[in-house]
Amino acid sequence: MPRYRGPDTAGRTDKMSKEEIRERFDREQASCYSQRDPAWLPELNYAFDLVPRLIEPFVRQGGEILDVGAGTGNLTRTVLRCIPGAHATLIDFSANMLAEAPNVLAAFPGRFRTQTADFMAYDYGRARFRAVISSFALHHCRGEDQYLDIYRRIGGSLSRPGVFACCDVVAGGTPALSSLNEESWIEFLRQREFSAEEAERILSNYHVEDSPLSVSAHLDLLRRAGFGVADVIWKKANFAVYAGLVG
Ligand SMILES: C[S@@+](CC[C@H](N)C(=O)[O-])C[C@H]1O[C@@H](n2cnc3c(N)ncnc32)[C@H](O)[C@@H]1O
C-alpha cells in the first residue's frame, strides 16, 4: 500500500473549488483510503468506534443510515460491523471512491447501497433516516452558510428521534488555537515517521482543500438547524467527533 501523501498544493493559497475536489478524489487511489489504521490520522479507530456507539440506540429497531461523503465506505464498515442488521446508503460525488465500497464492505452483502451524488444538492427527503453519519467530508463545505444548509437538510431527513454523528477535522476557536491544534497534528505525523517535508505537504493541502469550523461553531449551527441537543464527544488536536440529536 503506498504511503499517503495527498495532492501537491505547495504555494497555493486559494481554496480548491468543488469541481477540483471531485476531480482530485476521482484521481485518488481509492484503496489507499480504506486502510484500517491510516498513519496520518490520530486515534482513528477509537474515534470511528464512537460513531456506532452513538447511533446504536436509534437504529437498533432497524431503519436506514445515511453516510454523507462516504468515499470508500470506511465509516459504514465500522457501523455495519458493530450494529448487526443495520443497513446504509452511501453517497459521494466521486464515482471512483464509491467504486471501492463493495470491496471495503464485502463482508456485509445486501446491507448497503451506493449513490453518486453531490451532498450539497442531494435530495435528503423527509424523515427517511434514523441516523446520518459522516467522516472527513463535510469540511469541504465553504463557510458557515453551507454548513448550516447541510445541517438543515440532514436534520429534516431524520426521523424522530434521530441522530447525526460526524468525525471530522476542526478548527480552533481562534487562529492561534488552530495553529496549536495543527502543531499537535504535525508532531503526531513526525512520530509516525512522516518526514518534515511530507508532514508540511499534508498540512499545506489541508489548508487549501479543507475549510473546517471550530467545534463551538458546529454546535451553534446544529442548534440553529433545529437539533435540540448538540455536543462534542471526542477531540484530539484538529480532529473531533460531534453529534446532533433531534426529537
Ligand atoms: C477525505 S474523503 C473521506 C471519505 C470517507 N468518509 C472516509 O472517512 O474514508 C472525502 C470524501 O468526500 C467526498 N466529497 C467531497 N465533497 C463532496 C460533495 N460536495 N458531495 C459528495 N461527496 C463529496 C469526496 O469525493 C471524498 O470521497
Coordinates of C-alpha atoms and ligand atoms in Angstrom, one line a residue:
M1 CA 0.0 0.0 0.0
P2 CA 1.5 3.4 -1.0
R3 CA 2.1 5.8 1.8
Y4 CA -0.5 8.6 1.8
R5 CA 1.0 11.9 0.6
G6 CA -2.1 13.8 -0.7
P7 CA -2.1 16.2 -3.6
D8 CA 0.8 18.7 -4.0
T9 CA -0.7 22.1 -3.5
A10 CA 2.5 23.8 -2.4
G11 CA 2.5 27.6 -2.9
R12 CA -1.3 27.7 -3.5
T13 CA -3.3 29.9 -1.1
D14 CA -6.8 30.0 -2.6
K15 CA -9.3 27.2 -1.7
M16 CA -9.9 24.3 -4.1
S17 CA -13.2 24.5 -5.9
K18 CA -15.9 21.8 -5.6
E19 CA -15.0 20.6 -9.1
E20 CA -11.3 20.4 -8.3
I21 CA -12.1 18.4 -5.2
R22 CA -14.3 15.9 -7.1
E23 CA -11.5 15.5 -9.8
R24 CA -8.9 15.0 -7.0
F25 CA -11.0 12.1 -5.5
D26 CA -11.7 10.7 -8.9
R27 CA -7.9 10.5 -9.5
E28 CA -7.1 9.2 -6.0
Q29 CA -6.0 5.6 -5.5
A30 CA -9.3 4.7 -3.7
S31 CA -7.9 1.6 -1.9
C32 CA -5.4 4.0 -0.1
Y33 CA -8.5 5.4 1.7
S34 CA -9.7 2.0 3.0
Q35 CA -6.6 1.3 5.2
R36 CA -7.8 0.1 8.6
D37 CA -5.2 2.2 10.5
P38 CA -4.2 5.1 8.3
A39 CA -0.9 6.5 9.5
W40 CA -1.9 10.2 9.1
L41 CA -5.0 10.2 11.3
P42 CA -4.6 10.2 15.1
E43 CA -6.7 7.6 17.0
L44 CA -8.9 7.0 14.0
N45 CA -10.2 3.6 15.2
Y46 CA -11.1 5.0 18.6
A47 CA -12.9 7.9 17.0
F48 CA -14.7 5.8 14.4
D49 CA -15.8 3.3 17.1
L50 CA -17.6 6.1 18.9
V51 CA -20.0 6.5 15.9
P52 CA -21.8 3.1 16.2
R53 CA -21.9 3.6 19.9
L54 CA -23.6 6.9 19.4
I55 CA -26.2 5.8 16.8
E56 CA -26.9 2.2 18.0
P57 CA -29.8 3.2 20.3
F58 CA -31.5 5.0 17.3
V59 CA -31.1 2.1 14.8
R60 CA -31.4 -1.0 17.0
Q61 CA -35.1 -1.4 15.8
G62 CA -33.9 -1.2 12.2
G63 CA -34.1 1.7 9.8
E64 CA -31.8 3.2 7.3
I65 CA -28.5 5.0 7.9
L66 CA -27.1 7.6 5.5
D67 CA -23.3 8.1 5.1
V68 CA -22.6 11.5 3.7
G69 CA -19.4 11.8 1.6
A70 CA -18.9 8.1 2.3
G71 CA -15.9 7.7 0.0
T72 CA -14.8 4.0 0.0
G73 CA -17.1 3.2 3.0
N74 CA -14.7 3.3 5.9
L75 CA -17.2 4.7 8.4
T76 CA -20.0 2.5 7.2
R77 CA -17.7 -0.5 7.6
T78 CA -17.3 0.3 11.3
V79 CA -21.0 0.8 11.7
L80 CA -22.1 -2.4 9.9
R81 CA -19.5 -4.4 11.8
C82 CA -20.7 -3.1 15.2
I83 CA -24.5 -3.0 14.6
P84 CA -25.8 -6.3 13.2
G85 CA -28.8 -5.8 10.9
A86 CA -28.0 -2.1 10.2
H87 CA -28.4 -1.0 6.6
A88 CA -26.7 2.0 5.0
T89 CA -26.9 4.3 2.0
L90 CA -23.6 5.7 0.9
I91 CA -23.5 9.0 -1.1
D92 CA -20.4 10.6 -2.6
F93 CA -19.8 12.6 -5.7
S94 CA -16.7 10.6 -6.7
A95 CA -17.7 7.5 -8.6
N96 CA -14.1 6.4 -8.2
M97 CA -14.2 6.4 -4.4
L98 CA -17.7 4.7 -4.3
A99 CA -16.5 2.0 -6.7
E100 CA -14.1 0.7 -3.9
A101 CA -17.0 0.4 -1.4
P102 CA -18.1 -3.1 -2.5
N103 CA -14.6 -4.3 -1.7
V104 CA -14.4 -2.5 1.7
L105 CA -17.9 -3.7 2.6
A106 CA -17.6 -7.2 1.1
A107 CA -18.4 -8.8 4.5
F108 CA -21.8 -7.1 4.5
P109 CA -23.6 -8.3 1.4
G110 CA -27.1 -6.8 0.9
R111 CA -26.6 -4.3 3.8
F112 CA -25.6 -1.2 1.8
R113 CA -26.2 0.6 -1.4
T114 CA -24.2 3.4 -3.1
Q115 CA -25.4 6.5 -4.9
T116 CA -23.3 9.0 -6.7
A117 CA -24.5 12.5 -5.6
D118 CA -23.3 15.9 -4.5
F119 CA -24.1 16.1 -0.8
M120 CA -24.8 19.8 -1.2
A121 CA -27.6 19.2 -3.7
Y122 CA -28.8 15.7 -2.7
D123 CA -32.5 15.1 -2.1
Y124 CA -32.3 14.0 1.5
G125 CA -36.0 13.6 1.8
R126 CA -38.1 13.9 5.0
A127 CA -37.8 11.6 7.9
R128 CA -36.1 8.9 5.8
F129 CA -33.1 8.0 8.0
R130 CA -32.8 7.0 11.7
A131 CA -29.1 8.1 11.7
V132 CA -26.9 10.2 9.4
I133 CA -23.2 9.8 9.7
S134 CA -20.2 11.4 8.0
S135 CA -16.4 11.3 8.2
F136 CA -13.8 13.7 6.8
A137 CA -16.2 15.0 4.1
L138 CA -18.2 17.9 5.4
H139 CA -15.1 20.0 5.8
H140 CA -15.3 20.6 2.1
C141 CA -18.2 23.0 2.8
R142 CA -17.1 26.6 2.4
G143 CA -18.3 29.0 5.1
E144 CA -20.9 28.7 7.8
D145 CA -23.9 29.2 5.4
Q146 CA -23.0 26.0 3.6
Y147 CA -22.6 24.0 6.8
L148 CA -26.0 25.4 8.1
D149 CA -27.7 24.4 4.8
I150 CA -26.4 20.9 5.1
Y151 CA -27.3 20.6 8.8
R152 CA -30.8 21.7 7.9
R153 CA -31.1 19.1 5.2
I154 CA -29.7 16.4 7.4
G155 CA -32.0 17.4 10.3
G156 CA -35.0 17.2 8.0
S157 CA -34.0 13.8 6.7
L158 CA -34.0 12.3 10.2
S159 CA -37.0 10.5 11.7
R160 CA -37.7 11.4 15.3
P161 CA -35.8 10.5 17.5
G162 CA -32.8 10.7 15.2
V163 CA -29.1 11.3 15.4
F164 CA -26.4 12.9 13.3
A165 CA -22.8 11.8 14.1
C166 CA -19.7 13.3 12.5
C167 CA -16.0 12.6 12.7
D168 CA -14.0 15.4 11.0
V169 CA -11.2 17.9 11.2
V170 CA -12.0 21.0 13.2
A171 CA -10.5 24.5 13.5
G172 CA -9.7 26.1 16.8
G173 CA -11.8 29.0 18.2
T174 CA -9.1 31.5 17.2
P175 CA -6.3 31.3 14.6
A176 CA -3.8 30.8 17.4
L177 CA -5.7 27.9 18.7
S178 CA -6.0 26.4 15.2
S179 CA -2.2 26.7 15.0
L180 CA -1.8 24.9 18.3
N181 CA -4.0 22.1 17.1
E182 CA -2.1 21.8 13.8
E183 CA 1.3 21.8 15.6
S184 CA 0.0 18.7 17.6
W185 CA -1.0 17.1 14.3
I186 CA 2.5 17.7 12.8
E187 CA 4.1 16.3 15.9
F188 CA 1.9 13.2 15.5
L189 CA 2.8 12.8 11.8
R190 CA 6.5 13.2 12.7
Q191 CA 6.1 10.4 15.4
R192 CA 4.5 8.3 12.7
E193 CA 7.7 8.8 10.7
F194 CA 6.4 11.2 8.1
S195 CA 9.4 13.4 7.0
A196 CA 9.2 17.1 7.8
E197 CA 8.6 17.6 4.1
E198 CA 5.7 15.1 3.9
A199 CA 4.1 16.5 7.1
E200 CA 4.3 20.0 5.6
R201 CA 2.8 18.8 2.4
I202 CA -0.2 17.2 4.2
L203 CA -0.7 20.4 6.3
S204 CA -0.5 22.7 3.3
N205 CA -3.0 20.6 1.3
Y206 CA -5.3 20.7 4.4
H207 CA -5.3 24.5 4.2
V208 CA -6.1 24.5 0.5
E209 CA -8.7 21.7 0.4
D210 CA -10.5 21.8 3.7
S211 CA -12.5 24.6 5.5
P212 CA -13.0 23.3 9.0
L213 CA -15.0 25.2 11.6
S214 CA -14.4 25.2 15.3
V215 CA -16.3 22.7 17.5
S216 CA -18.3 25.5 19.1
A217 CA -19.3 26.9 15.6
H218 CA -20.5 23.4 14.6
L219 CA -22.6 23.0 17.8
D220 CA -24.2 26.5 17.3
L221 CA -25.0 25.7 13.7
L222 CA -26.5 22.4 14.6
R223 CA -28.8 24.1 17.2
R224 CA -29.7 26.7 14.6
A225 CA -30.6 23.9 12.2
G226 CA -33.1 22.5 14.7
F227 CA -31.1 19.9 16.6
G228 CA -32.3 20.0 20.2
V229 CA -29.0 18.7 21.5
A230 CA -25.6 19.2 20.0
D231 CA -22.4 18.0 21.7
V232 CA -18.8 17.1 21.2
I233 CA -17.9 13.5 22.1
W234 CA -14.2 13.5 21.5
K235 CA -11.5 15.8 20.3
K236 CA -7.7 15.5 19.8
A237 CA -5.6 18.2 18.1
N238 CA -7.7 19.2 15.0
F239 CA -9.8 16.1 14.9
A240 CA -13.2 15.7 16.6
V241 CA -16.4 13.6 16.8
Y242 CA -19.5 15.6 17.4
A243 CA -23.2 14.9 17.2
G244 CA -26.7 16.4 17.0
L245 CA -29.9 14.8 18.3
V246 CA -33.5 15.5 17.2
G247 CA -36.8 14.5 18.7
Ligands
LIG1 C1 -11.4 12.5 2.7 S1 -12.6 11.6 1.9 C2 -13.4 10.7 3.2 C3 -14.1 9.5 2.7 C4 -14.7 8.6 3.9 N1 -15.9 9.3 4.5 C5 -13.7 8.2 4.9 O1 -13.7 8.7 6.0 O2 -12.8 7.5 4.5 C6 -13.8 12.9 1.5 C7 -14.9 12.4 0.6 O3 -15.9 13.4 0.5 C8 -16.3 13.4 -0.9 N2 -16.9 14.7 -1.2 C9 -16.4 15.9 -1.0 N3 -17.2 16.9 -1.4 C10 -18.4 16.2 -1.7 C11 -19.7 16.7 -2.2 N4 -19.9 18.0 -2.4 N5 -20.6 15.8 -2.4 C12 -20.4 14.4 -2.3 N6 -19.2 13.9 -1.8 C13 -18.2 14.9 -1.6 C14 -15.1 13.1 -1.7 O4 -15.4 12.6 -3.0 C15 -14.4 12.0 -0.8 O5 -14.8 10.7 -1.2

